Tab-separated table of C-alpha atoms and ligand atoms in Angstrom:
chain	number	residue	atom	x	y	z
A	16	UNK	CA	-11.744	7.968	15.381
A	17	UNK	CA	-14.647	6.973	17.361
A	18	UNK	CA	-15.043	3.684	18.792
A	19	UNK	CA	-17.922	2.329	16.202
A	20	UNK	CA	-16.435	3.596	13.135
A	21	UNK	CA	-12.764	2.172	14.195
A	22	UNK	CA	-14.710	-1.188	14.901
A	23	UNK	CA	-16.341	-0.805	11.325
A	24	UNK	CA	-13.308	0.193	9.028
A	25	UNK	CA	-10.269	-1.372	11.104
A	26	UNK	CA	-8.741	-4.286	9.869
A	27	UNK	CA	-6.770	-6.341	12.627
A	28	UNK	CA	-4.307	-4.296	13.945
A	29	UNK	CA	-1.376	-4.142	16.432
A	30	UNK	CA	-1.852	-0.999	18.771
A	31	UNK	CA	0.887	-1.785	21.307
A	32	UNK	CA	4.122	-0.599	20.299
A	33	UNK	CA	5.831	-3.211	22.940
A	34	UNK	CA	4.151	-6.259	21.106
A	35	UNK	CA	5.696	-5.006	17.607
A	36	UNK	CA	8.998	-4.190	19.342
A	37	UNK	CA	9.366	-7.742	20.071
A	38	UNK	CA	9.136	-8.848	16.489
A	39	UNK	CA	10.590	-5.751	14.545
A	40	UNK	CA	13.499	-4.978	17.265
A	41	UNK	CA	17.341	-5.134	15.805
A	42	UNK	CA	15.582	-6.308	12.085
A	43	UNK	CA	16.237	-4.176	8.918
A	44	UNK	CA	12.858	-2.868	7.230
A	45	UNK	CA	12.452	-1.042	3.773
A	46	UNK	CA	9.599	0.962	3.572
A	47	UNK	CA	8.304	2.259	0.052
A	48	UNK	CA	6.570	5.567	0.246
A	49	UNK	CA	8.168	6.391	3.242
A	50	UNK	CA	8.038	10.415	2.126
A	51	UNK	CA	4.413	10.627	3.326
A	52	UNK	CA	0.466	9.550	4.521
A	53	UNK	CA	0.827	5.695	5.595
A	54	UNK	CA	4.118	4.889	4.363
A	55	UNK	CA	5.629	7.556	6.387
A	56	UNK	CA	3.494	6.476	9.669
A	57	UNK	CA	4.437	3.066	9.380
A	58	UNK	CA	7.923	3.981	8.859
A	59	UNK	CA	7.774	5.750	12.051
A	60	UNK	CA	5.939	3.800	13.922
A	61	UNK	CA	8.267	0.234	13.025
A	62	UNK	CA	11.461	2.992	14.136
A	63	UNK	CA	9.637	3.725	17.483
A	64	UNK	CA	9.676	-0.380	17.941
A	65	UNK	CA	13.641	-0.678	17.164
A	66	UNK	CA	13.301	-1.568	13.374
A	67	UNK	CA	16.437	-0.022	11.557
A	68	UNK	CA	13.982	1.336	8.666
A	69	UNK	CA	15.043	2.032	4.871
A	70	UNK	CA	12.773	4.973	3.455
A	71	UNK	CA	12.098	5.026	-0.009
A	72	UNK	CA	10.548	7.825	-2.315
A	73	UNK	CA	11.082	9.810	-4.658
A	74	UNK	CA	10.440	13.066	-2.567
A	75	UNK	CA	14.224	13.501	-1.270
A	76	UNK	CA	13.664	16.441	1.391
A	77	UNK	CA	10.879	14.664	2.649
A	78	UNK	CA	12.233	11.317	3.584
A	79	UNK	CA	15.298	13.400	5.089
A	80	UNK	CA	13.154	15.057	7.356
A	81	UNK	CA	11.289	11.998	8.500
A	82	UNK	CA	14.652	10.302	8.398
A	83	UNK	CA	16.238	13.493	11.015
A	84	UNK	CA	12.558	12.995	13.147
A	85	UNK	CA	13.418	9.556	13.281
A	86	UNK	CA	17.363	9.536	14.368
A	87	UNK	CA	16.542	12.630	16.575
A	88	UNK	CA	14.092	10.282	18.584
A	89	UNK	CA	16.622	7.763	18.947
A	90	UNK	CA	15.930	5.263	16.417
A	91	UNK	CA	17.951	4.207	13.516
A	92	UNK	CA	16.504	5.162	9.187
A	93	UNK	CA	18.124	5.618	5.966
A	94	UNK	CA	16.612	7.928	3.067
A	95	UNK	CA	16.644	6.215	-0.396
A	96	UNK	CA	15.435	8.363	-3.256
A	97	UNK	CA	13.640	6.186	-5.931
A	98	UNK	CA	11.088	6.608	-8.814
A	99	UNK	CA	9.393	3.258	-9.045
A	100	UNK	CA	8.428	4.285	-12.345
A	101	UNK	CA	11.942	4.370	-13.657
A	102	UNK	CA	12.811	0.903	-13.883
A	103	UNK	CA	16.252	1.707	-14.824
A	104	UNK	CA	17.235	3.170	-11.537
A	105	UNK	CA	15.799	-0.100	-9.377
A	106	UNK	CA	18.957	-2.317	-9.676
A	107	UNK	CA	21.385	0.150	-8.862
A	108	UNK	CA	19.362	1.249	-6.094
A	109	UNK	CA	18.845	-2.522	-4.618
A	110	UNK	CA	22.856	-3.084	-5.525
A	111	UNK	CA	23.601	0.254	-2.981
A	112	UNK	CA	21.125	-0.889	-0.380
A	113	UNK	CA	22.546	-4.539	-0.319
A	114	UNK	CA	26.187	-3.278	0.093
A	115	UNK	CA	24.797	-0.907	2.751
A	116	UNK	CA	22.616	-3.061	4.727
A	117	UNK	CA	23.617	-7.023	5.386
A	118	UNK	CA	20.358	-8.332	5.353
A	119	UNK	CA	16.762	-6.990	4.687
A	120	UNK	CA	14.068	-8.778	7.004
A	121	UNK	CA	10.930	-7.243	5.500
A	122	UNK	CA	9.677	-5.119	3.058
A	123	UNK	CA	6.836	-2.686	3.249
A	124	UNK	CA	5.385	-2.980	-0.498
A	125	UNK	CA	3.297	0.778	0.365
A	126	UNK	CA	3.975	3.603	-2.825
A	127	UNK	CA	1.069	3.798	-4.934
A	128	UNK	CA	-0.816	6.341	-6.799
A	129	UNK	CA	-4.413	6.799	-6.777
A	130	UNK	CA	-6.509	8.268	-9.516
A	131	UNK	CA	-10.381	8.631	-10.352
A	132	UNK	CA	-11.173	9.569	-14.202
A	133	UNK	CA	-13.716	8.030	-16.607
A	134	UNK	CA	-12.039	5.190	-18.789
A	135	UNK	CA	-12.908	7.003	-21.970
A	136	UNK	CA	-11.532	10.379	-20.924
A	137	UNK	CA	-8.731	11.514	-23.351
A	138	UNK	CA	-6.091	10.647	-20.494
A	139	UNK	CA	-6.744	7.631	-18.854
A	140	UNK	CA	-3.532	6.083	-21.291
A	141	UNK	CA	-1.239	7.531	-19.243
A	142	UNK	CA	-3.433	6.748	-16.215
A	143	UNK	CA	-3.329	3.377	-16.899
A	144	UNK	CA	0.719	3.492	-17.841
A	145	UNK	CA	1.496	5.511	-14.943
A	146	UNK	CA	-0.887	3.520	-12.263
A	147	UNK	CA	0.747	0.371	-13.975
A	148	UNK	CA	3.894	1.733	-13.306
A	149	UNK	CA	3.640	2.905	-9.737
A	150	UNK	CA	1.437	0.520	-8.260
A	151	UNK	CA	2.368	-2.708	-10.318
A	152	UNK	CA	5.233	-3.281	-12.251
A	153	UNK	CA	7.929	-0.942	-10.442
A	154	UNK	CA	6.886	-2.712	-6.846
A	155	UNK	CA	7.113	-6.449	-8.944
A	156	UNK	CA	10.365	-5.185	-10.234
A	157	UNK	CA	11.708	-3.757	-6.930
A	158	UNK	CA	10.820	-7.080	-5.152
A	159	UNK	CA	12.450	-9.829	-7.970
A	160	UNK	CA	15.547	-7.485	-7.123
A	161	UNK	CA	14.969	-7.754	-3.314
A	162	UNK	CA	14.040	-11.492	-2.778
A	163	UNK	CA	17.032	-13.275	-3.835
A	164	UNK	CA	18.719	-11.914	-1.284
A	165	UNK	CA	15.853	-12.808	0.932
A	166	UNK	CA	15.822	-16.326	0.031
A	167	UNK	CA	19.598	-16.875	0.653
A	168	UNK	CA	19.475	-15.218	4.286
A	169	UNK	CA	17.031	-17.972	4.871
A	170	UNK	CA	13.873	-15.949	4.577
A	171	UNK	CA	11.802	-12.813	5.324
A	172	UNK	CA	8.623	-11.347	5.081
A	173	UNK	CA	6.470	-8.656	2.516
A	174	UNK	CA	3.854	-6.600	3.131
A	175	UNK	CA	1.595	-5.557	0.673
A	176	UNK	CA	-0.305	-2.284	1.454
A	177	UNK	CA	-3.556	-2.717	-0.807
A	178	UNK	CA	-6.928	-1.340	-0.512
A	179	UNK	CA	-10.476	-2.259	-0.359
A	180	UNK	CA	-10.733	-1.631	-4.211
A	181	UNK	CA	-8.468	-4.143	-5.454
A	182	UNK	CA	-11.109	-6.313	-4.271
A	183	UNK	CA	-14.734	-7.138	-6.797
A	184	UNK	CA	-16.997	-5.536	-7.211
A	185	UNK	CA	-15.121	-3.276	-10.568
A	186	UNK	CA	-16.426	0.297	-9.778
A	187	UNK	CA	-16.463	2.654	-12.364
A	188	UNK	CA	-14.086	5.377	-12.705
A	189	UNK	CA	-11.236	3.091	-11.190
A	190	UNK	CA	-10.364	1.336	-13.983
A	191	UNK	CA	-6.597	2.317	-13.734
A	192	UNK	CA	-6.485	2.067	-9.977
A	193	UNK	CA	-7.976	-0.789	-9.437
A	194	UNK	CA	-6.402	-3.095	-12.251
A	195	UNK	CA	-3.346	-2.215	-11.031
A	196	UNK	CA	-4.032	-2.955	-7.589
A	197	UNK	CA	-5.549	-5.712	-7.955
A	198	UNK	CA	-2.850	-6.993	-10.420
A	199	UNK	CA	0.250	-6.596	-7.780
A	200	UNK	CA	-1.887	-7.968	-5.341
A	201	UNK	CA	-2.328	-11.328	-7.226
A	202	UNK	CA	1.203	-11.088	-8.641
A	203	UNK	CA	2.814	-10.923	-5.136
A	204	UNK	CA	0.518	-13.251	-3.353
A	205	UNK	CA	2.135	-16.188	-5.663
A	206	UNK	CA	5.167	-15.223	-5.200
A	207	UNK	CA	4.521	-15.799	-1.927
A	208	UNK	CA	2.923	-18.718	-2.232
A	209	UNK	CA	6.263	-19.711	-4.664
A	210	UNK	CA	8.499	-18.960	-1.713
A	211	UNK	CA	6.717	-19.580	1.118
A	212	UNK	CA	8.762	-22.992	1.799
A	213	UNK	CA	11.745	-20.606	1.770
A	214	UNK	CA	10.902	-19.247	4.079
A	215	UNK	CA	9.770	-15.816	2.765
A	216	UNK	CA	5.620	-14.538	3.958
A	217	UNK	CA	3.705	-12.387	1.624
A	218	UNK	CA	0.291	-10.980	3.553
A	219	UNK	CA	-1.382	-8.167	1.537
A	220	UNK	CA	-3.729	-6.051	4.097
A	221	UNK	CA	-6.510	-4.536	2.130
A	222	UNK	CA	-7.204	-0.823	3.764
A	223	UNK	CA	-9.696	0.951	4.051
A	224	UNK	CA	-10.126	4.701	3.433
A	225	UNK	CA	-7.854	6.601	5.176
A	226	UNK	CA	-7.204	10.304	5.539
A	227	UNK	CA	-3.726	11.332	3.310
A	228	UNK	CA	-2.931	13.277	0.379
A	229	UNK	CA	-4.174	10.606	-1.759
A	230	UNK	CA	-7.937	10.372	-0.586
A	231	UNK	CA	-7.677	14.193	-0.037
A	232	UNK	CA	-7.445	14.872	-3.850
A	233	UNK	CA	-10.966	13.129	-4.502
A	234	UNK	CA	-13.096	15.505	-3.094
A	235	UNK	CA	-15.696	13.127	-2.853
A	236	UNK	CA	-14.372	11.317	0.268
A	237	UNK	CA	-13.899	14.449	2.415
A	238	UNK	CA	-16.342	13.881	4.602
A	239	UNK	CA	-16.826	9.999	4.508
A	240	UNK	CA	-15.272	7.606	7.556
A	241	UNK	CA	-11.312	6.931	7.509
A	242	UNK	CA	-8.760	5.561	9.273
A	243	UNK	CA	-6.037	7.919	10.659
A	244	UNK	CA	-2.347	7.008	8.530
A	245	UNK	CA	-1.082	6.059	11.974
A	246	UNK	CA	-4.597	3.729	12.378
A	247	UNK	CA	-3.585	2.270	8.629
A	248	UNK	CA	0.186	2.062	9.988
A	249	UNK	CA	-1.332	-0.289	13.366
A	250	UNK	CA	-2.963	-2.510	10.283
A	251	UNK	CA	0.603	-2.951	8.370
A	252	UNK	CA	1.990	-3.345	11.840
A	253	UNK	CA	-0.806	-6.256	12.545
A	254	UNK	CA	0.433	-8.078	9.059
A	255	UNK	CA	3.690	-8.080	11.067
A	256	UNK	CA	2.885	-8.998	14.525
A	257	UNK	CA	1.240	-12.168	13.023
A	258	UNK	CA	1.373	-12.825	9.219
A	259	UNK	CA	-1.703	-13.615	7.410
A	260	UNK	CA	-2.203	-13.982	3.513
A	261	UNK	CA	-4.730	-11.434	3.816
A	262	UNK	CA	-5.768	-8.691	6.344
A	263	UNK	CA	-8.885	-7.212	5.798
A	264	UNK	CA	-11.557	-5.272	7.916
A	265	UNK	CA	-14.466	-8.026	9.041
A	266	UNK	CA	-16.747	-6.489	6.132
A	267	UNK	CA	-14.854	-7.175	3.226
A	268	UNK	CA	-15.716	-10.606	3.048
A	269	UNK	CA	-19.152	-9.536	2.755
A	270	UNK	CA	-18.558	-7.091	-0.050
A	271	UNK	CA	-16.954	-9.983	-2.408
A	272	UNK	CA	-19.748	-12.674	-1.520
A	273	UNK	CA	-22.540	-9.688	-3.001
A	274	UNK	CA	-20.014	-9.330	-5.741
A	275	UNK	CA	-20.029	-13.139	-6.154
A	276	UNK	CA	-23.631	-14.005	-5.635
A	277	UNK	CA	-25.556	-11.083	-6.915
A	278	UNK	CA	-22.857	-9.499	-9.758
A	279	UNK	CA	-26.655	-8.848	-11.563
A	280	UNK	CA	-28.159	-6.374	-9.149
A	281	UNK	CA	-24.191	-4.697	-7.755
A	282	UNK	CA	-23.253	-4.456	-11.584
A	283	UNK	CA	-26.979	-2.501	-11.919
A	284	UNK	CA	-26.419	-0.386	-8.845
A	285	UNK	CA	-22.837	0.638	-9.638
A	286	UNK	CA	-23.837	1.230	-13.191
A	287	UNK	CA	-27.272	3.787	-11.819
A	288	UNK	CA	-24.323	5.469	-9.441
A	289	UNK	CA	-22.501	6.334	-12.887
A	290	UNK	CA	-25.538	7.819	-15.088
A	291	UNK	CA	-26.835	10.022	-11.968
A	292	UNK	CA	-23.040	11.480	-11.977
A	293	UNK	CA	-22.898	11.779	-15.337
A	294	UNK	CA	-26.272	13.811	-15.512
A	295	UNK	CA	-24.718	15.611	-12.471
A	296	UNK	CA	-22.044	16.931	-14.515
A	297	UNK	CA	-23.959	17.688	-17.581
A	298	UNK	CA	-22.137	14.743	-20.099
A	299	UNK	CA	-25.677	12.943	-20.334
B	313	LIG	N1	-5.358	6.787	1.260
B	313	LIG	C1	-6.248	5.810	1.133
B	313	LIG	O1	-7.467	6.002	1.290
B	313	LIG	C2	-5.767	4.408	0.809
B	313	LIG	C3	-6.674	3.356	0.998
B	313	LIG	C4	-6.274	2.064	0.717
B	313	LIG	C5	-4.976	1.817	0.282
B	313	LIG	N2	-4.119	2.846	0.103
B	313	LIG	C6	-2.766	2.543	-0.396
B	313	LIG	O2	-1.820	3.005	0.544
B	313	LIG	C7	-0.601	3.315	-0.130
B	313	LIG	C8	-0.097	4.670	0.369
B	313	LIG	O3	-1.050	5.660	0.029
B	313	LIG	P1	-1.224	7.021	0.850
B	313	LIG	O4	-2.667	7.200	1.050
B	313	LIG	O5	-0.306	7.064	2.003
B	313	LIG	O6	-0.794	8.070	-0.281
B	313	LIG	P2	0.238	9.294	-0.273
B	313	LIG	O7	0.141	10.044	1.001
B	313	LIG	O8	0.011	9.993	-1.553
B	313	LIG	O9	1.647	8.565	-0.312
B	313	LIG	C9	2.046	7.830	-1.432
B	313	LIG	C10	3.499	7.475	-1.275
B	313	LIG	O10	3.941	6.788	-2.462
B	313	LIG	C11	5.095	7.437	-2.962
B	313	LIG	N3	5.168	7.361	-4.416
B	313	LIG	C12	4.234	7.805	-5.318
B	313	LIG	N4	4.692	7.646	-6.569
B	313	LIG	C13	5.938	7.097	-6.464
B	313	LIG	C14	6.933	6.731	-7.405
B	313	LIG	N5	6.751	6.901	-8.734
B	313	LIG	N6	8.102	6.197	-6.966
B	313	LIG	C15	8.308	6.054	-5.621
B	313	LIG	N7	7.407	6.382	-4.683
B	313	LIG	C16	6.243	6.916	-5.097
B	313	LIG	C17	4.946	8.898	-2.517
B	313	LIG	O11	6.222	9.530	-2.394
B	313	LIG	P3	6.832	10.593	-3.416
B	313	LIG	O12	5.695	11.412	-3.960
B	313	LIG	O13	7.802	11.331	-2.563
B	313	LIG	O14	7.521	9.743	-4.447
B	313	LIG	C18	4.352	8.724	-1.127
B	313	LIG	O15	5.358	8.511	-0.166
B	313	LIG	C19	-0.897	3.263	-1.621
B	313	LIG	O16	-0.374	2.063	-2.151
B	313	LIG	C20	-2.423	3.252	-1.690
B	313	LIG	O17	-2.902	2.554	-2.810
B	313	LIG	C21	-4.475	4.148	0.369
């Protein structure tokens, strides 16, 4: 990405894979989403700095292939296959990962689904289950079976992989997305602030756009600004390097002060954006 735009949608990042190495080296990480777009980058990119990384998904092919890229390179990765909607299957996968693996240093909190639809449209039910489910109460559930363990090897770290959105102001059309979101993202930030004197860190980093199979779907952001997953990947790896409650590119702040001091006029603006696309596609 060009210099100006990286400036304008990065969030703090770590770029060198030496500085990473020295934190990450000989440590255990679990990666959700792992199969592909920023999951799988950061995966690869915390294997190329000596983590021994734990791929999650529910794609199984995929995460062996990464896994095979990975061990072929040198480093060291497991493939887990896991529907994070299914909460059934979480503590028999956490039981097989703990007899597997002796200790878990950190946690890449990354699978998510994304979706765009009017909140009246006949599905958004199961867009709000489903989002619920993959972005909010499978993670929650995946972690309560993960930080126990955490706590008693004297502590760890989580990393959050959130977005812009789960941030005011509400837009319209993301009611399911951003809820959910924005739900895990306060639900894990007190855990962390629960555990943090045992010595467990929670930072959420709040991305961006970025260019995956998620954004790709909306045809609407095809031709906007985004990061790179391996860009996004350098933000997660930045949460690492030097943990921070929140990571966030330099503008964000800006967006939730408008959304704080003027919700009046934003509300009004957001709401105009809505009508023209409604008129667009001929619903009045
Ligand atoms: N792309 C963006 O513009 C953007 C911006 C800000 C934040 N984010 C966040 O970044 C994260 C990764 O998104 P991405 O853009 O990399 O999307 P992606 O390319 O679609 O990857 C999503 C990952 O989540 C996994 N996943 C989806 N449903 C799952 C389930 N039920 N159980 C287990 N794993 C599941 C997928 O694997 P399987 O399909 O194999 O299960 C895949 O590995 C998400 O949390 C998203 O909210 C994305």
């Amino acid at each position: 990405m060009p210099g100006l735009a990286r400036l304008l949608l990065s969030p703090p990042s770590c770029r060198d894979v030496g500085t990473l190495r020295r934190v990450v080296e000989g440590r255990t990480v679990l990666v959700t989403g792992a199969s592909f777009g920023i999951g799988e980058a950061t995966a690869r990119l915390l294997a190329e700095a000596g983590a021994e990384v734990l791929l999650l998904a529910r794609t199984g092919e995929r995460l062996h292939a990464v896994a095979g890229d990975i061990e072929a390179a040198g480093g060291r990765a497991h493939a887990y296959r896991l529907d994070l909607s299914r909460p059934e299957d979480i503590a028999p996968l956490v039981a097989e990962v703990e007899r597997r693996h002796p200790r878990i240093d950190l946690v890449i909190s990354n699978a998510g689904r994304s979706i765009r639809r009017p909140a009246l449209a006949a599905a958004e039910r199961r867009d709000l289950e489903r989002s619920l489910a993959v972005n909010l109460t499978g993670p929650a559930a995946l972690l309560l079976a993960l930080l126990p363990r955490m706590v008693a090897q004297g502590g760890g770290g989580v990393v959050n992989v959130s977005t812009v959105s789960a941030r005011p102001p509400a837009a319209p059309r993301w009611a399911s997305y951003q809820g959910s979101k924005a739900g895990f993202d306060l639900w894990v930030r007190s855990v962390g602030s629960e555990l943090r004197d045992r010595g467990v860190w929670v930072s959420s980093v709040y991305l961006p756009l970025v260019r995956t199979r998620m954004s790709d779907v909306a045809g609407l952001y095809r031709h906007a600004p985004a990061l790179t997953p391996l860009e996004a990947a350098q933000a997660v790896a930045g949460a690492v390097v030097r943990p921070r409650e929140r990571v966030a590119p330099w503008w964000l702040a800006g967006q939730e002060l408008a959304a704080l001091l003027l919700p009046g006029p934003l509300g009004r603006a957001l709401s105009h954006l809505e009508t023209l696309e409604r008129q667009r596609e001929g619903r009045g």
